[in-house]
mmCIF file of C-alpha atoms and ligand atoms in Angstrom:
data_model
loop_
_atom_site.group_PDB
_atom_site.id
_atom_site.type_symbol
_atom_site.label_atom_id
_atom_site.label_comp_id
_atom_site.label_asym_id
_atom_site.label_seq_id
_atom_site.Cartn_x
_atom_site.Cartn_y
_atom_site.Cartn_z
ATOM 1 C CA MET A 27 37.252 121.199 6.684
ATOM 2 C CA MET A 28 40.308 120.008 4.773
ATOM 3 C CA GLU A 29 38.824 121.487 1.611
ATOM 4 C CA ASP A 30 38.593 124.851 3.349
ATOM 5 C CA LEU A 31 42.217 124.615 4.381
ATOM 6 C CA PHE A 32 43.307 123.840 0.829
ATOM 7 C CA ALA A 33 41.021 126.486 -0.613
ATOM 8 C CA SER A 34 42.484 129.180 1.602
ATOM 9 C CA GLN A 35 45.976 127.973 0.784
ATOM 10 C CA THR A 36 45.195 128.390 -2.906
ATOM 11 C CA ASP A 37 43.639 131.827 -2.508
ATOM 12 C CA ASN A 38 46.407 133.098 -0.320
ATOM 13 C CA PRO A 39 49.363 130.762 -0.521
ATOM 14 C CA THR A 40 52.275 131.056 1.822
ATOM 15 C CA PRO A 41 55.005 132.309 -0.499
ATOM 16 C CA LEU A 42 58.035 130.039 -0.186
ATOM 17 C CA ARG A 43 61.334 131.806 -0.648
ATOM 18 C CA LEU A 44 63.616 129.630 -2.793
ATOM 19 C CA GLY A 45 66.305 132.296 -3.092
ATOM 20 C CA GLU A 46 66.774 135.962 -2.311
ATOM 21 C CA GLY A 47 64.700 136.921 -5.373
ATOM 22 C CA VAL A 48 62.810 133.667 -6.089
ATOM 23 C CA MET A 49 59.368 133.105 -4.592
ATOM 24 C CA LEU A 50 57.176 130.039 -5.128
ATOM 25 C CA LEU A 51 53.429 130.615 -4.722
ATOM 26 C CA PRO A 52 52.169 127.022 -4.481
ATOM 27 C CA GLY A 53 48.877 126.524 -6.285
ATOM 28 C CA TYR A 54 48.312 130.234 -6.700
ATOM 29 C CA ALA A 55 46.794 129.828 -10.202
ATOM 30 C CA ARG A 56 44.976 126.543 -9.557
ATOM 31 C CA GLN A 57 41.484 128.036 -9.513
ATOM 32 C CA LEU A 58 42.192 129.920 -12.746
ATOM 33 C CA ALA A 59 43.819 126.946 -14.421
ATOM 34 C CA ASP A 60 40.811 125.742 -16.438
ATOM 35 C CA ASP A 61 40.265 129.273 -17.750
ATOM 36 C CA LEU A 62 43.945 129.613 -18.630
ATOM 37 C CA LEU A 63 43.930 126.292 -20.506
ATOM 38 C CA GLY A 64 40.807 127.372 -22.419
ATOM 39 C CA ASP A 65 42.462 130.688 -23.285
ATOM 40 C CA ILE A 66 45.556 128.834 -24.545
ATOM 41 C CA ASP A 67 43.344 126.775 -26.886
ATOM 42 C CA LEU A 68 41.858 130.002 -28.304
ATOM 43 C CA LEU A 69 45.136 131.949 -28.566
ATOM 44 C CA THR A 70 46.870 129.091 -30.354
ATOM 45 C CA VAL A 71 44.248 129.072 -33.126
ATOM 46 C CA THR A 72 45.724 132.421 -34.200
ATOM 47 C CA ALA A 73 49.307 131.701 -33.157
ATOM 48 C CA PRO A 74 49.773 127.911 -33.307
ATOM 49 C CA PHE A 75 52.374 126.073 -31.258
ATOM 50 C CA ARG A 76 55.509 125.525 -33.282
ATOM 51 C CA HIS A 77 59.006 124.150 -32.742
ATOM 52 C CA MET A 78 61.351 127.088 -33.237
ATOM 53 C CA LEU A 79 64.892 126.577 -34.519
ATOM 54 C CA THR A 80 67.883 127.316 -32.352
ATOM 55 C CA PRO A 81 70.519 129.603 -33.929
ATOM 56 C CA GLY A 82 72.388 126.334 -34.623
ATOM 57 C CA GLY A 83 69.447 125.094 -36.724
ATOM 58 C CA GLN A 84 68.042 122.442 -34.330
ATOM 59 C CA ALA A 85 64.285 122.300 -33.700
ATOM 60 C CA MET A 86 63.520 122.832 -30.016
ATOM 61 C CA SER A 87 61.693 119.961 -28.300
ATOM 62 C CA VAL A 88 59.379 122.425 -26.525
ATOM 63 C CA ALA A 89 56.578 123.829 -28.716
ATOM 64 C CA MET A 90 56.041 127.575 -28.264
ATOM 65 C CA SER A 91 53.604 130.382 -28.884
ATOM 66 C CA ASN A 92 53.222 133.905 -27.484
ATOM 67 C CA CYS A 93 50.683 136.540 -26.665
ATOM 68 C CA GLY A 94 51.099 140.216 -25.879
ATOM 69 C CA GLU A 95 52.732 143.189 -27.602
ATOM 70 C CA LEU A 96 55.922 141.207 -28.141
ATOM 71 C CA GLY A 97 56.708 137.528 -28.528
ATOM 72 C CA TRP A 98 59.976 135.677 -27.952
ATOM 73 C CA ILE A 99 61.268 133.994 -31.093
ATOM 74 C CA SER A 100 64.290 131.968 -32.116
ATOM 75 C CA ASP A 101 65.630 131.140 -35.555
ATOM 76 C CA ARG A 102 68.981 130.886 -37.335
ATOM 77 C CA ARG A 103 69.404 134.630 -36.849
ATOM 78 C CA GLY A 104 69.245 134.339 -33.059
ATOM 79 C CA TYR A 105 66.948 134.931 -30.099
ATOM 80 C CA ARG A 106 64.848 138.088 -29.895
ATOM 81 C CA TYR A 107 61.446 139.628 -29.281
ATOM 82 C CA SER A 108 59.200 140.467 -32.224
ATOM 83 C CA PRO A 109 55.805 142.204 -32.454
ATOM 84 C CA ILE A 110 54.966 139.910 -35.398
ATOM 85 C CA ASP A 111 54.447 136.158 -35.380
ATOM 86 C CA PRO A 112 56.767 134.959 -38.170
ATOM 87 C CA HIS A 113 54.465 131.955 -38.751
ATOM 88 C CA SER A 114 51.421 134.055 -39.699
ATOM 89 C CA GLY A 115 52.943 137.463 -40.430
ATOM 90 C CA LEU A 116 50.355 138.896 -38.014
ATOM 91 C CA PRO A 117 50.767 140.532 -34.603
ATOM 92 C CA TRP A 118 50.701 138.087 -31.693
ATOM 93 C CA PRO A 119 47.251 137.783 -30.118
ATOM 94 C CA ALA A 120 46.626 140.244 -27.291
ATOM 95 C CA MET A 121 47.421 139.141 -23.772
ATOM 96 C CA PRO A 122 44.138 138.521 -21.924
ATOM 97 C CA ALA A 123 43.734 141.207 -19.247
ATOM 98 C CA HIS A 124 43.233 138.609 -16.512
ATOM 99 C CA TRP A 125 46.564 136.983 -17.454
ATOM 100 C CA ARG A 126 48.395 140.288 -17.020
ATOM 101 C CA ASP A 127 46.545 140.873 -13.728
ATOM 102 C CA LEU A 128 47.492 137.402 -12.450
ATOM 103 C CA ALA A 129 51.174 138.064 -13.210
ATOM 104 C CA ALA A 130 51.063 141.506 -11.603
ATOM 105 C CA THR A 131 49.353 140.247 -8.442
ATOM 106 C CA ALA A 132 51.783 137.341 -8.093
ATOM 107 C CA ALA A 133 54.743 139.693 -8.560
ATOM 108 C CA GLN A 134 53.343 142.021 -5.917
ATOM 109 C CA LEU A 135 52.929 139.142 -3.438
ATOM 110 C CA ALA A 136 56.605 138.336 -4.044
ATOM 111 C CA GLY A 137 57.618 141.940 -3.375
ATOM 112 C CA PHE A 138 57.755 143.354 -6.928
ATOM 113 C CA ALA A 139 55.087 146.041 -7.139
ATOM 114 C CA GLY A 140 54.005 147.465 -10.508
ATOM 115 C CA PHE A 141 54.965 144.544 -12.785
ATOM 116 C CA ASN A 142 53.391 145.387 -16.150
ATOM 117 C CA SER A 143 54.155 142.496 -18.484
ATOM 118 C CA ASN A 144 53.953 143.016 -22.244
ATOM 119 C CA ALA A 145 55.037 139.553 -23.397
ATOM 120 C CA CYS A 146 53.921 136.056 -22.455
ATOM 121 C CA LEU A 147 55.762 133.043 -23.838
ATOM 122 C CA ILE A 148 53.590 129.914 -23.831
ATOM 123 C CA ASN A 149 55.678 126.736 -23.654
ATOM 124 C CA ARG A 150 54.197 123.287 -24.297
ATOM 125 C CA TYR A 151 56.137 120.243 -23.109
ATOM 126 C CA ALA A 152 55.245 116.692 -24.150
ATOM 127 C CA PRO A 153 56.899 113.746 -22.365
ATOM 128 C CA ALA A 154 60.705 113.751 -22.923
ATOM 129 C CA CYS A 155 60.705 117.459 -23.834
ATOM 130 C CA ARG A 156 63.280 119.423 -21.923
ATOM 131 C CA MET A 157 64.798 122.867 -21.725
ATOM 132 C CA GLY A 158 68.549 123.013 -21.265
ATOM 133 C CA LEU A 159 70.198 125.346 -18.789
ATOM 134 C CA HIS A 160 70.067 128.936 -20.009
ATOM 135 C CA GLN A 161 69.678 132.525 -18.841
ATOM 136 C CA ASP A 162 66.804 134.802 -19.865
ATOM 137 C CA ARG A 163 68.665 137.845 -21.126
ATOM 138 C CA ASP A 164 66.788 139.022 -24.213
ATOM 139 C CA GLU A 165 64.819 141.593 -22.197
ATOM 140 C CA ARG A 166 65.789 145.266 -21.991
ATOM 141 C CA ASP A 167 65.696 145.769 -18.246
ATOM 142 C CA PHE A 168 66.603 142.972 -15.841
ATOM 143 C CA ASN A 169 65.109 144.969 -12.965
ATOM 144 C CA HIS A 170 61.694 143.640 -13.996
ATOM 145 C CA PRO A 171 60.917 140.200 -12.581
ATOM 146 C CA ILE A 172 59.662 137.201 -14.576
ATOM 147 C CA VAL A 173 56.519 135.353 -13.505
ATOM 148 C CA THR A 174 55.915 131.718 -14.503
ATOM 149 C CA VAL A 175 52.670 129.740 -14.238
ATOM 150 C CA SER A 176 52.870 125.927 -14.514
ATOM 151 C CA LEU A 177 49.893 123.938 -15.822
ATOM 152 C CA GLY A 178 49.287 120.256 -16.476
ATOM 153 C CA LEU A 179 51.881 117.542 -15.952
ATOM 154 C CA PRO A 180 54.447 118.051 -13.208
ATOM 155 C CA ALA A 181 57.986 119.103 -14.071
ATOM 156 C CA ARG A 182 61.350 119.207 -12.366
ATOM 157 C CA PHE A 183 62.715 122.701 -12.583
ATOM 158 C CA LEU A 184 66.493 123.045 -12.473
ATOM 159 C CA LEU A 185 67.810 126.134 -10.722
ATOM 160 C CA GLY A 186 71.505 126.838 -11.156
ATOM 161 C CA GLY A 187 73.741 129.735 -10.317
ATOM 162 C CA MET A 188 75.205 132.630 -12.279
ATOM 163 C CA THR A 189 77.402 130.353 -14.404
ATOM 164 C CA ARG A 190 76.401 127.347 -16.507
ATOM 165 C CA SER A 191 78.639 125.000 -14.569
ATOM 166 C CA GLY A 192 78.060 124.304 -10.926
ATOM 167 C CA PRO A 193 75.322 122.643 -8.941
ATOM 168 C CA THR A 194 71.603 122.883 -9.710
ATOM 169 C CA SER A 195 68.760 122.349 -7.284
ATOM 170 C CA LYS A 196 65.653 120.517 -8.506
ATOM 171 C CA ILE A 197 62.297 122.054 -7.687
ATOM 172 C CA PRO A 198 59.070 120.184 -8.455
ATOM 173 C CA LEU A 199 56.537 122.410 -10.244
ATOM 174 C CA LEU A 200 52.900 121.336 -10.146
ATOM 175 C CA HIS A 201 49.655 122.352 -11.858
ATOM 176 C CA GLY A 202 48.769 125.858 -10.700
ATOM 177 C CA ASP A 203 52.137 126.728 -9.178
ATOM 178 C CA VAL A 204 53.449 130.233 -9.790
ATOM 179 C CA ILE A 205 57.066 131.342 -9.419
ATOM 180 C CA VAL A 206 58.353 134.894 -9.397
ATOM 181 C CA TRP A 207 62.017 135.451 -10.279
ATOM 182 C CA GLY A 208 63.675 138.784 -9.801
ATOM 183 C CA GLY A 209 66.354 140.834 -8.140
ATOM 184 C CA VAL A 210 69.676 139.072 -7.716
ATOM 185 C CA ASP A 211 68.213 135.785 -9.062
ATOM 186 C CA ARG A 212 66.899 137.234 -12.342
ATOM 187 C CA LEU A 213 69.936 136.054 -14.347
ATOM 188 C CA ARG A 214 70.331 132.622 -12.801
ATOM 189 C CA PHE A 215 70.807 129.665 -15.123
ATOM 190 C CA HIS A 216 67.697 127.484 -15.199
ATOM 191 C CA GLY A 217 66.040 124.715 -17.177
ATOM 192 C CA ILE A 218 63.466 121.921 -17.159
ATOM 193 C CA ALA A 219 64.453 118.228 -16.826
ATOM 194 C CA PRO A 220 62.962 115.850 -19.441
ATOM 195 C CA LEU A 221 59.226 115.627 -18.778
ATOM 196 C CA ALA A 222 57.990 112.286 -17.422
ATOM 197 C CA GLU A 223 55.139 110.435 -19.143
ATOM 198 C CA GLY A 224 51.708 111.076 -17.714
ATOM 199 C CA LEU A 225 48.153 112.164 -18.320
ATOM 200 C CA HIS A 226 46.788 115.223 -16.591
ATOM 201 C CA PRO A 227 42.980 115.370 -16.167
ATOM 202 C CA ARG A 228 42.757 118.872 -17.686
ATOM 203 C CA ALA A 229 45.863 119.205 -19.863
ATOM 204 C CA GLY A 230 46.259 115.636 -21.158
ATOM 205 C CA ALA A 231 49.800 114.576 -22.037
ATOM 206 C CA TYR A 232 51.297 118.041 -21.695
ATOM 207 C CA ARG A 233 52.849 120.525 -19.359
ATOM 208 C CA LEU A 234 52.207 124.142 -20.271
ATOM 209 C CA SER A 235 54.049 127.083 -18.829
ATOM 210 C CA LEU A 236 53.237 130.759 -19.139
ATOM 211 C CA THR A 237 56.255 133.009 -18.744
ATOM 212 C CA PHE A 238 55.375 136.658 -18.272
ATOM 213 C CA ARG A 239 58.003 139.260 -19.031
ATOM 214 C CA ARG A 240 58.542 142.947 -19.604
ATOM 215 C CA ALA A 241 60.428 142.518 -22.893
HETATM 216 C C1 LIG B 19 64.712 131.205 -13.234
HETATM 217 N N1 LIG B 19 60.821 128.350 -19.053
HETATM 218 O O1 LIG B 19 60.719 130.088 -21.082
HETATM 219 S S1 LIG B 19 60.316 128.794 -15.818
HETATM 220 C C2 LIG B 19 61.779 130.051 -20.425
HETATM 221 O O2 LIG B 19 58.934 126.250 -17.154
HETATM 222 C C3 LIG B 19 61.892 129.080 -19.318
HETATM 223 O O3 LIG B 19 58.886 126.626 -19.246
HETATM 224 C C4 LIG B 19 60.796 127.287 -18.104
HETATM 225 O O4 LIG B 19 62.909 128.980 -18.737
HETATM 226 C C5 LIG B 19 59.435 126.684 -18.158
HETATM 227 O O5 LIG B 19 62.728 130.808 -20.609
HETATM 228 C C6 LIG B 19 61.244 127.640 -16.759
HETATM 229 C C7 LIG B 19 60.844 130.443 -16.290
HETATM 230 C C8 LIG B 19 61.998 131.165 -15.747
HETATM 231 C C9 LIG B 19 62.236 132.361 -16.334
HETATM 232 C C10 LIG B 19 63.272 133.158 -15.902
HETATM 233 C C11 LIG B 19 64.096 132.782 -14.862
HETATM 234 C C12 LIG B 19 62.814 130.771 -14.719
HETATM 235 C C13 LIG B 19 63.867 131.581 -14.253
HETATM 236 C C14 LIG B 19 65.159 133.615 -14.420
HETATM 237 C C15 LIG B 19 65.972 133.222 -13.399
HETATM 238 C C16 LIG B 19 65.759 132.009 -12.793
HETATM 239 FE FE1 LIG B 20 64.150 130.737 -19.177
#
């Protein structure tokens, strides 16, 4: 009985509105999570996780890879999207069709019909890894939403406002949670608090996030 309740919640979660353009779909990707983690293992044979350099020359604590037509990269020359993985000199691996479909369906549930992502940044957090407050503004058209899937260890997501200073709210993100960010909230400052130690039954000592974008 309880299992049925949870199953239906996962299939058809009640979207929680966290802001005018921010929708949390709790557990929406939970049933796909094992497949997604297996796909990540395959994709990162071709495009291994690496610690990119900030423009200031510091290695990021989060390890990153990408799939899709374009991948987000950072180095001393700045932040940008590239069709080529600078590590291998090869195109990024293709985005699995079911990944793109998951992002499009989640966006639609949140009220953004027709989201056709062409870039997926794969972030891997080990304990103590963090992502400082920033805006995502390397994309061409901020009218497209961003869809994030969280896998593995739980994280505390920090949601700020339109400036770097000012209060942030902390939102727990759990294995299988999906968030859609768009509209007036697309350019909000956001980050991830330092990851707590832990072991996840499927993902081990990591949190992985998939961030789908129209670059
Ligand atoms: C909130 N990643 O890759 S979710 C990033 O979980 C990034 O790995 C975090 O921030 C992670 O850039 C946070 C993604 C996210 C993306 C865009 C947003 C959150 C957002 C835009 C506005 C508000
Ligand atoms: Fe971001």
